[in-house]
Amino acid sequence: MTDLILKGGTVVHESGRELADIAITGELISGIGAPGTLGDACEVVDVCGHHLIPGGIDMHVHFREPGYTHKEDWGTGTQAAAMGGVTTVFEMPNTNPPTRSATELRQKQDCAKKACVDFGLYGLLAEDNIDEIPGLITAGANAFKCFMGNTFGNLPSPSTGAMLEGFELIAASGLRISLHAETASIMAWRQAKLVAAGLNAPLHHIAARPEVVAIEAVARAAILAEWTGARIHVLHISSAGELRPLAEAKVRGVDVTGETCPCYLFLDSRDYDRLGSIIRVNPPVREEKDSKAIWEALQSGVIDMIATDHAPHTPEEKQKDIIWQADCGFPGVETQMPLMLSEVAAGRMTLEHYVRISSANPARAFGLYPMKGRLAIGAHADIAVLDMTREEIVQAERLHSRGKITPFEGRKTAGAPVHTLVRGRFVQRDRKLVEGMAGHGKQVTSIQSMPEAKPQNTEMSMAHLLSAGASA
């Protein structure tokens, strides 16, 4: 007898859908079959009229612990994920202390023991921790993050020399390097000039970070990845211009993926007057032409996935008269799925395509497929059960994140996850959190399997040159 049968729903895959029951035994999907054909179970849940998709995989969240728990912690952050139909998250290293060594990674792993969804952890690639990278890999970092441009935490951006050596080391492991792809020196120069001139309005945030900073950074990172054989991922794509170096790198055979976030799809420069400093995020929300180009790239496959850059702050930290004083970012892990399902309901994309960009592609890019990112026998029973007729209104006060402020305040949505299961267990049921699920989440290290590493130009790597010099 199986543990659970989800009965009578429409099971949605990347390439189609079927009316079927799903049987779950332990953590895994043990059967998918025509309604009524899977036998008995300890529990049967009727999901007739609902759509079942693989749980969302968000490769870009900031849960702020350790160091900034007044903004968020692993408990509230993963609860927000569960409410948003997200079953796996990858958490960023710009905490306090940053995740720059095996010691800090172990501290982060300890903080994450309260997680109710599965998770991966980023190690930092910075100017001053190149020697720590092998230890981070051994200790279980699931990917690396390189801040080419400054953002919350003010971590110094590495020089191109440090980036190259970091890429060399990580390329040999096969792990992917996620990039905040903006050029720090350009932004620092321009922001200093604007501040000196007393230009402090919300739109001056775009002026400090024009799209050329992203175009240059993506192109430079792609060249380093091509030389070293490193796998890279371009985070929070915000501009039309950076799509060209991204697409060109893919054509050249660079192993590069890209993501965008709801704020770059649904907001543009016309929203700055209405939202003020609330809209401040790095990289900035840009022009209407950028939003249109990003939508097209997401639908064509140039952009591989949707993520959130979930970055909570308090309302007091967000609402400032001087734009440079407002903290950058806002919560997103709970609202992404309802926002995107609304576009499915409006006919802008199919639910199958949403499965691809929200789950299957992230799982493939970061080595979690086929255990995650699909509904199939033998896969983890990570499932979002959707009511595509459910209408809600985004309200910050109802968010489960500690960051009770959002640029989507008051926005109507159509479609929502009414149940969320992580490895066969309900963590959210009937739009309510399930009690006692803290600690159910596991780090994905045991299932992560990246393709064989393909480092290039190893004879010119720093590690090889130093080793050869020492033995000469």
Short mmCIF file of C-alpha atoms in Angstrom, two decimals:
data_model
loop_
_atom_site.label_atom_id
_atom_site.label_comp_id
_atom_site.label_asym_id
_atom_site.label_seq_id
_atom_site.Cartn_x
_atom_site.Cartn_y
_atom_site.Cartn_z
CA MET A 1 0.00 0.00 0.00
CA THR A 2 1.33 3.44 -0.93
CA ASP A 3 1.39 6.32 1.53
CA LEU A 4 -0.57 8.87 -0.47
CA ILE A 5 -2.53 9.16 -3.69
CA LEU A 6 -3.33 12.53 -5.22
CA LYS A 7 -6.49 11.61 -7.10
CA GLY A 8 -7.92 12.91 -10.31
CA GLY A 9 -5.76 15.93 -11.12
CA THR A 10 -4.25 17.10 -14.39
CA VAL A 11 -0.55 16.26 -14.28
CA VAL A 12 1.46 18.80 -16.28
CA HIS A 13 4.86 18.04 -17.81
CA GLU A 14 7.15 20.12 -20.02
CA SER A 15 5.70 18.60 -23.16
CA GLY A 16 2.11 17.82 -22.33
CA ARG A 17 -0.44 16.95 -19.69
CA GLU A 18 -2.55 14.01 -18.62
CA LEU A 19 -5.50 13.31 -16.34
CA ALA A 20 -3.94 10.98 -13.78
CA ASP A 21 -3.51 9.92 -10.19
CA ILE A 22 -0.09 10.24 -8.54
CA ALA A 23 0.99 7.69 -5.94
CA ILE A 24 3.63 8.59 -3.38
CA THR A 25 5.62 6.14 -1.28
CA GLY A 26 8.03 7.66 1.20
CA GLU A 27 9.79 10.57 -0.51
CA LEU A 28 9.26 9.40 -4.09
CA ILE A 29 6.61 9.25 -6.75
CA SER A 30 5.83 5.55 -7.03
CA GLY A 31 3.11 5.62 -9.66
CA ILE A 32 1.34 7.80 -12.23
CA GLY A 33 -1.70 6.28 -13.87
CA ALA A 34 -5.22 6.70 -15.07
CA PRO A 35 -7.65 7.69 -12.29
CA GLY A 36 -8.54 4.74 -10.08
CA THR A 37 -5.79 2.40 -11.34
CA LEU A 38 -3.13 2.80 -8.64
CA GLY A 39 -4.69 0.70 -5.89
CA ASP A 40 -5.05 1.65 -2.24
CA ALA A 41 -3.19 4.16 -0.12
CA CYS A 42 -3.03 5.21 3.50
CA GLU A 43 -4.40 8.59 2.45
CA VAL A 44 -6.22 9.70 -0.69
CA VAL A 45 -6.55 13.39 -1.47
CA ASP A 46 -9.02 14.44 -4.14
CA VAL A 47 -7.41 17.02 -6.45
CA CYS A 48 -10.00 16.87 -9.20
CA GLY A 49 -10.12 20.11 -11.15
CA HIS A 50 -6.58 21.04 -10.10
CA HIS A 51 -3.30 21.00 -12.03
CA LEU A 52 -0.22 19.27 -10.58
CA ILE A 53 3.21 20.60 -11.53
CA PRO A 54 6.74 19.96 -10.22
CA GLY A 55 7.45 22.23 -7.26
CA GLY A 56 9.18 25.47 -8.13
CA ILE A 57 12.98 25.59 -7.92
CA ASP A 58 14.20 29.09 -7.12
CA MET A 59 17.93 29.41 -7.72
CA HIS A 60 18.18 32.87 -6.20
CA VAL A 61 17.04 33.69 -2.66
CA HIS A 62 18.49 35.67 0.23
CA PHE A 63 17.31 34.32 3.58
CA ARG A 64 19.57 36.72 5.53
CA GLU A 65 20.72 34.25 8.18
CA PRO A 66 23.22 34.55 9.76
CA GLY A 67 23.59 38.24 10.46
CA TYR A 68 20.39 39.94 9.31
CA THR A 69 17.60 37.95 10.91
CA HIS A 70 15.47 41.03 11.50
CA LYS A 71 14.92 40.91 7.73
CA GLU A 72 14.45 37.12 7.32
CA ASP A 73 15.65 33.76 8.59
CA TRP A 74 15.60 30.20 7.33
CA GLY A 75 12.28 29.51 9.03
CA THR A 76 10.32 32.44 7.63
CA GLY A 77 12.05 32.29 4.25
CA THR A 78 11.28 28.63 3.61
CA GLN A 79 7.72 29.06 4.90
CA ALA A 80 7.25 31.79 2.30
CA ALA A 81 8.65 29.39 -0.31
CA ALA A 82 6.20 26.67 0.73
CA MET A 83 3.29 29.08 0.44
CA GLY A 84 4.53 30.03 -3.02
CA GLY A 85 4.67 26.47 -4.35
CA VAL A 86 8.49 26.48 -4.25
CA THR A 87 10.02 23.23 -3.01
CA THR A 88 13.76 23.90 -3.50
CA VAL A 89 15.76 27.10 -3.07
CA PHE A 90 19.41 28.04 -3.56
CA GLU A 91 20.52 30.59 -0.95
CA MET A 92 23.04 33.34 -1.58
CA PRO A 93 26.29 33.96 0.34
CA ASN A 94 26.03 37.70 1.20
CA THR A 95 25.09 37.09 4.81
CA ASN A 96 27.09 38.22 7.85
CA PRO A 97 29.55 36.62 7.86
CA PRO A 98 29.53 35.88 4.14
CA THR A 99 29.82 32.25 3.05
CA ARG A 100 33.47 32.62 2.05
CA SER A 101 35.00 29.47 3.58
CA ALA A 102 34.13 25.97 4.75
CA THR A 103 33.72 27.35 8.27
CA GLU A 104 31.05 29.84 7.20
CA LEU A 105 29.38 27.19 5.02
CA ARG A 106 29.04 24.91 8.03
CA GLN A 107 27.56 27.81 9.98
CA LYS A 108 25.02 28.35 7.19
CA GLN A 109 24.19 24.64 7.17
CA ASP A 110 23.46 24.86 10.88
CA CYS A 111 21.15 27.85 10.34
CA ALA A 112 19.32 25.94 7.62
CA LYS A 113 18.31 23.12 9.95
CA LYS A 114 14.95 24.88 10.41
CA ALA A 115 14.15 24.82 6.66
CA CYS A 116 10.87 23.23 5.59
CA VAL A 117 11.82 23.02 1.88
CA ASP A 118 14.95 21.59 0.27
CA PHE A 119 17.89 23.87 -0.39
CA GLY A 120 21.27 24.42 -1.94
CA LEU A 121 23.97 26.75 -0.64
CA TYR A 122 26.19 29.10 -2.60
CA GLY A 123 29.82 29.61 -1.75
CA LEU A 124 31.38 33.00 -2.43
CA LEU A 125 33.89 33.75 -5.18
CA ALA A 126 35.60 36.97 -4.10
CA GLU A 127 38.96 38.74 -4.31
CA ASP A 128 40.17 37.54 -0.93
CA ASN A 129 38.99 33.91 -0.70
CA ILE A 130 40.43 32.17 -3.76
CA ASP A 131 42.38 29.83 -1.47
CA GLU A 132 39.14 28.89 0.30
CA ILE A 133 37.36 27.66 -2.84
CA PRO A 134 38.62 24.03 -2.71
CA GLY A 135 37.50 23.80 0.92
CA LEU A 136 34.06 25.16 0.05
CA ILE A 137 33.70 22.52 -2.65
CA THR A 138 34.72 19.74 -0.27
CA ALA A 139 32.38 21.04 2.46
CA GLY A 140 29.37 20.84 0.16
CA ALA A 141 28.83 24.13 -1.65
CA ASN A 142 26.26 23.46 -4.38
CA ALA A 143 27.27 26.41 -6.57
CA PHE A 144 29.25 29.63 -6.37
CA LYS A 145 28.25 33.29 -6.49
CA CYS A 146 30.42 36.05 -7.90
CA PHE A 147 29.37 39.65 -7.25
CA MET A 148 30.76 41.47 -10.26
CA GLY A 149 28.73 44.47 -9.10
CA ASN A 150 28.01 45.78 -5.64
CA THR A 151 24.74 45.07 -3.84
CA PHE A 152 23.48 44.50 -0.30
CA GLY A 153 26.31 43.51 2.03
CA ASN A 154 28.84 45.64 0.14
CA LEU A 155 31.08 42.70 -0.68
CA PRO A 156 34.02 43.95 -2.78
CA SER A 157 33.75 42.86 -6.39
CA PRO A 158 36.69 40.70 -7.47
CA SER A 159 39.17 41.86 -10.05
CA THR A 160 39.10 40.09 -13.40
CA GLY A 161 42.32 38.33 -12.39
CA ALA A 162 40.71 36.89 -9.28
CA MET A 163 37.63 35.92 -11.30
CA LEU A 164 39.77 34.04 -13.80
CA GLU A 165 41.57 32.06 -11.10
CA GLY A 166 38.28 31.34 -9.34
CA PHE A 167 36.75 30.15 -12.62
CA GLU A 168 39.77 27.86 -13.14
CA LEU A 169 39.34 26.23 -9.75
CA ILE A 170 35.57 25.84 -9.96
CA ALA A 171 35.65 24.60 -13.57
CA ALA A 172 37.47 21.48 -12.40
CA SER A 173 34.59 20.68 -10.02
CA GLY A 174 31.84 21.07 -12.63
CA LEU A 175 29.79 23.31 -10.33
CA ARG A 176 28.05 26.35 -11.77
CA ILE A 177 29.03 29.94 -10.99
CA SER A 178 26.15 32.41 -10.70
CA LEU A 179 26.98 35.99 -11.57
CA HIS A 180 25.68 39.34 -10.45
CA ALA A 181 26.71 40.65 -13.85
CA GLU A 182 27.18 44.40 -13.51
CA THR A 183 30.53 46.19 -13.76
CA ALA A 184 31.37 47.65 -10.37
CA SER A 185 33.82 50.33 -11.45
CA ILE A 186 31.38 51.98 -13.89
CA MET A 187 28.60 52.05 -11.30
CA ALA A 188 30.80 53.42 -8.52
CA TRP A 189 32.07 56.19 -10.79
CA ARG A 190 28.62 57.22 -11.97
CA GLN A 191 26.92 57.02 -8.57
CA ALA A 192 29.62 59.18 -6.98
CA LYS A 193 29.09 61.84 -9.66
CA LEU A 194 25.31 61.75 -9.20
CA VAL A 195 25.54 61.97 -5.41
CA ALA A 196 27.98 64.89 -5.64
CA ALA A 197 25.52 66.71 -7.90
CA GLY A 198 22.67 66.15 -5.44
CA LEU A 199 20.77 63.86 -7.80
CA ASN A 200 18.93 61.56 -5.41
CA ALA A 201 15.59 60.71 -7.06
CA PRO A 202 14.48 57.09 -7.67
CA LEU A 203 15.15 57.25 -11.42
CA HIS A 204 18.77 58.20 -10.75
CA HIS A 205 19.28 54.59 -9.67
CA ILE A 206 18.94 53.60 -13.35
CA ALA A 207 21.28 56.44 -14.32
CA ALA A 208 23.97 55.03 -12.03
CA ARG A 209 23.62 51.55 -13.51
CA PRO A 210 22.91 51.89 -17.28
CA GLU A 211 22.52 48.69 -19.26
CA VAL A 212 26.10 48.89 -20.53
CA VAL A 213 27.22 47.68 -17.08
CA ALA A 214 25.32 44.43 -17.67
CA ILE A 215 26.34 44.10 -21.32
CA GLU A 216 30.04 44.43 -20.48
CA ALA A 217 29.86 42.12 -17.48
CA VAL A 218 28.00 39.32 -19.28
CA ALA A 219 30.41 39.48 -22.22
CA ARG A 220 33.48 39.46 -19.95
CA ALA A 221 32.23 36.57 -17.81
CA ALA A 222 31.36 34.56 -20.91
CA ILE A 223 34.90 34.99 -22.26
CA LEU A 224 36.39 33.80 -18.97
CA ALA A 225 34.00 30.83 -18.90
CA GLU A 226 34.88 29.93 -22.49
CA TRP A 227 38.62 30.04 -21.68
CA THR A 228 38.39 28.00 -18.49
CA GLY A 229 35.50 25.66 -19.29
CA ALA A 230 33.57 26.95 -16.28
CA ARG A 231 29.78 26.70 -16.16
CA ILE A 232 28.12 30.05 -15.50
CA HIS A 233 24.64 31.38 -14.78
CA VAL A 234 23.62 35.00 -15.37
CA LEU A 235 21.39 36.18 -12.55
CA HIS A 236 18.47 38.64 -12.67
CA ILE A 237 18.65 39.62 -16.34
CA SER A 238 17.25 43.16 -16.50
CA SER A 239 18.06 44.61 -19.92
CA ALA A 240 17.60 43.98 -23.61
CA GLY A 241 21.26 44.68 -24.27
CA GLU A 242 22.71 41.81 -22.24
CA LEU A 243 20.65 39.28 -24.18
CA ARG A 244 23.01 39.59 -27.14
CA PRO A 245 26.22 38.51 -25.36
CA LEU A 246 24.21 35.80 -23.59
CA ALA A 247 22.85 34.39 -26.86
CA GLU A 248 26.21 34.71 -28.61
CA ALA A 249 27.95 32.82 -25.81
CA LYS A 250 25.43 29.99 -26.10
CA VAL A 251 26.09 29.78 -29.85
CA ARG A 252 29.84 29.56 -29.17
CA GLY A 253 29.24 26.57 -26.89
CA VAL A 254 29.74 28.28 -23.54
CA ASP A 255 27.83 26.43 -20.82
CA VAL A 256 25.80 29.46 -19.75
CA THR A 257 22.25 29.76 -18.48
CA GLY A 258 20.25 32.83 -17.55
CA GLU A 259 17.37 33.84 -15.34
CA THR A 260 15.06 36.79 -14.94
CA CYS A 261 12.71 37.83 -12.15
CA PRO A 262 9.10 39.03 -12.01
CA CYS A 263 10.07 42.65 -11.33
CA TYR A 264 11.79 42.86 -14.74
CA LEU A 265 8.76 41.36 -16.46
CA PHE A 266 5.95 43.30 -14.78
CA LEU A 267 7.51 46.67 -13.87
CA ASP A 268 9.39 49.36 -15.78
CA SER A 269 10.59 52.95 -15.42
CA ARG A 270 7.01 54.26 -15.51
CA ASP A 271 6.52 52.70 -12.06
CA TYR A 272 9.23 54.73 -10.31
CA ASP A 273 7.00 57.72 -9.56
CA ARG A 274 4.31 55.46 -8.10
CA LEU A 275 6.60 53.22 -6.03
CA GLY A 276 9.44 55.56 -5.11
CA SER A 277 12.30 53.90 -3.27
CA ILE A 278 10.34 50.66 -2.84
CA ILE A 279 11.28 49.74 -6.43
CA ARG A 280 15.04 49.98 -5.79
CA VAL A 281 16.70 46.68 -6.68
CA ASN A 282 20.05 45.66 -8.18
CA PRO A 283 20.17 45.57 -11.13
CA PRO A 284 17.47 48.22 -11.54
CA VAL A 285 14.06 47.84 -13.13
CA ARG A 286 14.61 49.46 -16.53
CA GLU A 287 12.60 50.64 -19.53
CA GLU A 288 9.48 49.20 -21.15
CA LYS A 289 11.60 48.04 -24.12
CA ASP A 290 13.68 45.94 -21.74
CA SER A 291 10.64 44.26 -20.24
CA LYS A 292 9.32 43.38 -23.68
CA ALA A 293 12.67 41.96 -24.80
CA ILE A 294 13.00 39.90 -21.62
CA TRP A 295 9.52 38.43 -22.09
CA GLU A 296 10.46 37.42 -25.65
CA ALA A 297 13.74 35.87 -24.50
CA LEU A 298 11.99 33.93 -21.74
CA GLN A 299 9.52 32.53 -24.22
CA SER A 300 12.14 31.71 -26.87
CA GLY A 301 14.58 30.01 -24.50
CA VAL A 302 17.40 32.56 -24.59
CA ILE A 303 16.55 33.08 -20.91
CA ASP A 304 16.31 29.65 -19.30
CA MET A 305 14.42 30.16 -16.07
CA ILE A 306 12.43 32.33 -13.71
CA ALA A 307 13.83 33.10 -10.25
CA THR A 308 13.03 35.77 -7.69
CA ASP A 309 16.12 37.32 -6.06
CA HIS A 310 13.99 37.14 -2.90
CA ALA A 311 15.63 39.93 -0.87
CA PRO A 312 13.54 41.07 2.12
CA HIS A 313 14.06 44.24 4.13
CA THR A 314 11.93 46.07 6.64
CA PRO A 315 9.59 48.83 5.40
CA GLU A 316 11.74 51.37 7.23
CA GLU A 317 14.83 50.19 5.35
CA LYS A 318 13.04 50.45 2.01
CA GLN A 319 11.20 53.75 2.29
CA LYS A 320 13.70 56.59 2.03
CA ASP A 321 13.60 60.09 0.53
CA ILE A 322 17.14 59.70 -0.84
CA ILE A 323 17.29 56.73 -3.21
CA TRP A 324 20.90 55.82 -2.28
CA GLN A 325 19.82 55.21 1.32
CA ALA A 326 17.10 52.67 0.48
CA ASP A 327 18.05 49.00 0.79
CA CYS A 328 17.88 47.12 -2.51
CA GLY A 329 15.43 44.29 -3.15
CA PHE A 330 12.13 42.94 -1.84
CA PRO A 331 10.44 39.59 -1.12
CA GLY A 332 9.53 37.40 -4.10
CA VAL A 333 9.61 33.67 -3.36
CA GLU A 334 5.95 33.63 -2.27
CA THR A 335 4.54 35.80 -5.08
CA GLN A 336 6.42 34.55 -8.15
CA MET A 337 4.14 31.61 -8.91
CA PRO A 338 0.81 33.46 -8.59
CA LEU A 339 2.18 36.30 -10.73
CA MET A 340 3.38 33.94 -13.46
CA LEU A 341 0.26 31.76 -13.33
CA SER A 342 -1.73 34.90 -14.01
CA GLU A 343 0.15 35.23 -17.30
CA VAL A 344 -0.63 31.58 -18.06
CA ALA A 345 -4.30 32.29 -17.38
CA ALA A 346 -4.11 35.30 -19.69
CA GLY A 347 -2.68 33.15 -22.50
CA ARG A 348 0.79 34.67 -22.54
CA MET A 349 2.48 31.28 -22.01
CA THR A 350 1.42 27.68 -21.55
CA LEU A 351 1.53 25.88 -18.24
CA GLU A 352 3.93 23.40 -19.86
CA HIS A 353 6.34 26.24 -20.62
CA TYR A 354 6.02 27.50 -17.07
CA VAL A 355 6.99 24.03 -15.80
CA ARG A 356 10.10 24.24 -17.97
CA ILE A 357 11.27 27.65 -16.74
CA SER A 358 10.25 27.30 -13.10
CA SER A 359 11.42 23.76 -12.38
CA ALA A 360 12.84 21.56 -15.13
CA ASN A 361 15.46 23.98 -16.46
CA PRO A 362 16.75 25.02 -13.02
CA ALA A 363 17.00 21.35 -12.04
CA ARG A 364 19.01 20.54 -15.17
CA ALA A 365 21.33 23.53 -14.89
CA PHE A 366 22.28 22.84 -11.28
CA GLY A 367 22.47 19.05 -11.34
CA LEU A 368 19.20 18.15 -9.61
CA TYR A 369 17.52 16.47 -12.60
CA PRO A 370 16.03 13.82 -12.81
CA MET A 371 15.34 13.60 -9.05
CA LYS A 372 13.78 17.06 -9.13
CA GLY A 373 12.19 19.18 -11.83
CA ARG A 374 9.73 16.59 -13.15
CA LEU A 375 6.73 14.49 -12.14
CA ALA A 376 7.79 10.92 -12.92
CA ILE A 377 8.16 7.58 -11.19
CA GLY A 378 11.32 7.58 -9.08
CA ALA A 379 11.54 11.36 -8.77
CA HIS A 380 11.15 13.26 -5.53
CA ALA A 381 7.50 13.93 -4.78
CA ASP A 382 7.97 17.71 -4.93
CA ILE A 383 4.58 18.88 -6.13
CA ALA A 384 2.63 22.12 -6.36
CA VAL A 385 -1.12 21.53 -6.66
CA LEU A 386 -2.63 24.49 -8.49
CA ASP A 387 -6.10 25.98 -8.48
CA MET A 388 -6.03 27.95 -11.71
CA THR A 389 -9.35 29.60 -10.86
CA ARG A 390 -8.25 30.97 -7.49
CA GLU A 391 -8.05 34.76 -7.43
CA GLU A 392 -6.01 36.58 -4.81
CA ILE A 393 -4.60 40.04 -4.17
CA VAL A 394 -0.95 40.54 -3.23
CA GLN A 395 -0.82 42.07 0.24
CA ALA A 396 2.46 42.59 2.06
CA GLU A 397 0.93 42.10 5.48
CA ARG A 398 -0.12 38.58 4.48
CA LEU A 399 3.30 37.51 3.24
CA HIS A 400 5.06 34.89 5.34
CA SER A 401 8.42 36.59 4.83
CA ARG A 402 9.54 39.09 7.45
CA GLY A 403 9.90 41.62 4.65
CA LYS A 404 6.43 43.15 4.72
CA ILE A 405 6.78 45.38 1.69
CA THR A 406 6.39 44.59 -2.02
CA PRO A 407 6.17 46.57 -5.27
CA PHE A 408 3.28 44.27 -6.24
CA GLU A 409 1.04 45.48 -3.42
CA GLY A 410 -2.61 45.34 -4.52
CA ARG A 411 -1.95 43.37 -7.71
CA LYS A 412 -4.65 40.82 -8.56
CA THR A 413 -3.52 37.31 -9.43
CA ALA A 414 -5.27 34.36 -11.06
CA GLY A 415 -4.03 30.90 -10.09
CA ALA A 416 -2.29 29.79 -6.91
CA PRO A 417 -0.68 26.71 -5.31
CA VAL A 418 -3.27 25.34 -2.88
CA HIS A 419 -1.04 22.48 -1.69
CA THR A 420 2.76 22.14 -1.66
CA LEU A 421 4.51 18.80 -1.07
CA VAL A 422 8.24 18.40 -0.46
CA ARG A 423 9.50 14.83 -0.83
CA GLY A 424 6.03 13.44 -0.25
CA ARG A 425 5.07 15.55 2.77
CA PHE A 426 2.60 18.43 2.79
CA VAL A 427 4.34 21.61 3.89
CA GLN A 428 1.46 23.80 2.77
CA ARG A 429 -2.12 22.52 2.60
CA ASP A 430 -5.27 24.40 1.67
CA ARG A 431 -3.28 27.65 1.59
CA LYS A 432 -2.08 27.18 5.16
CA LEU A 433 1.30 26.13 6.48
CA VAL A 434 1.46 22.63 7.93
CA GLU A 435 2.69 22.66 11.52
CA GLY A 436 5.75 20.70 12.53
CA MET A 437 7.54 20.81 9.18
CA ALA A 438 10.52 22.89 10.31
CA GLY A 439 13.59 20.79 9.65
CA HIS A 440 12.00 18.72 6.88
CA GLY A 441 14.12 20.48 4.27
CA LYS A 442 17.39 18.86 3.24
CA GLN A 443 20.45 20.15 1.42
CA VAL A 444 20.48 18.78 -2.12
CA THR A 445 24.13 17.67 -2.03
CA SER A 446 23.25 13.97 -1.86
CA ILE A 447 21.31 14.09 -5.14
CA GLN A 448 23.26 16.77 -7.00
CA SER A 449 25.03 15.34 -10.02
CA MET A 450 26.57 17.81 -12.44
CA PRO A 451 27.75 16.62 -15.85
CA GLU A 452 31.41 15.75 -16.20
CA ALA A 453 33.61 18.79 -15.76
CA LYS A 454 35.36 20.05 -18.88
CA PRO A 455 38.09 22.47 -17.78
CA GLN A 456 39.98 24.18 -20.60
CA ASN A 457 43.47 25.66 -20.91
CA THR A 458 44.53 23.97 -17.69
CA GLU A 459 48.20 24.22 -18.61
CA MET A 460 47.84 27.99 -18.19
CA SER A 461 45.91 27.88 -14.92
CA MET A 462 47.46 29.45 -11.84
CA ALA A 463 47.28 26.15 -9.97
CA HIS A 464 49.27 24.38 -12.71
CA LEU A 465 51.82 27.18 -13.11
CA LEU A 466 52.46 27.42 -9.38
CA SER A 467 52.71 23.66 -9.03
CA ALA A 468 55.11 23.41 -11.96
CA GLY A 469 57.19 26.28 -10.61
CA ALA A 470 57.41 24.72 -7.16
CA SER A 471 58.60 21.39 -8.56
CA ALA A 472 61.11 22.86 -11.00
#
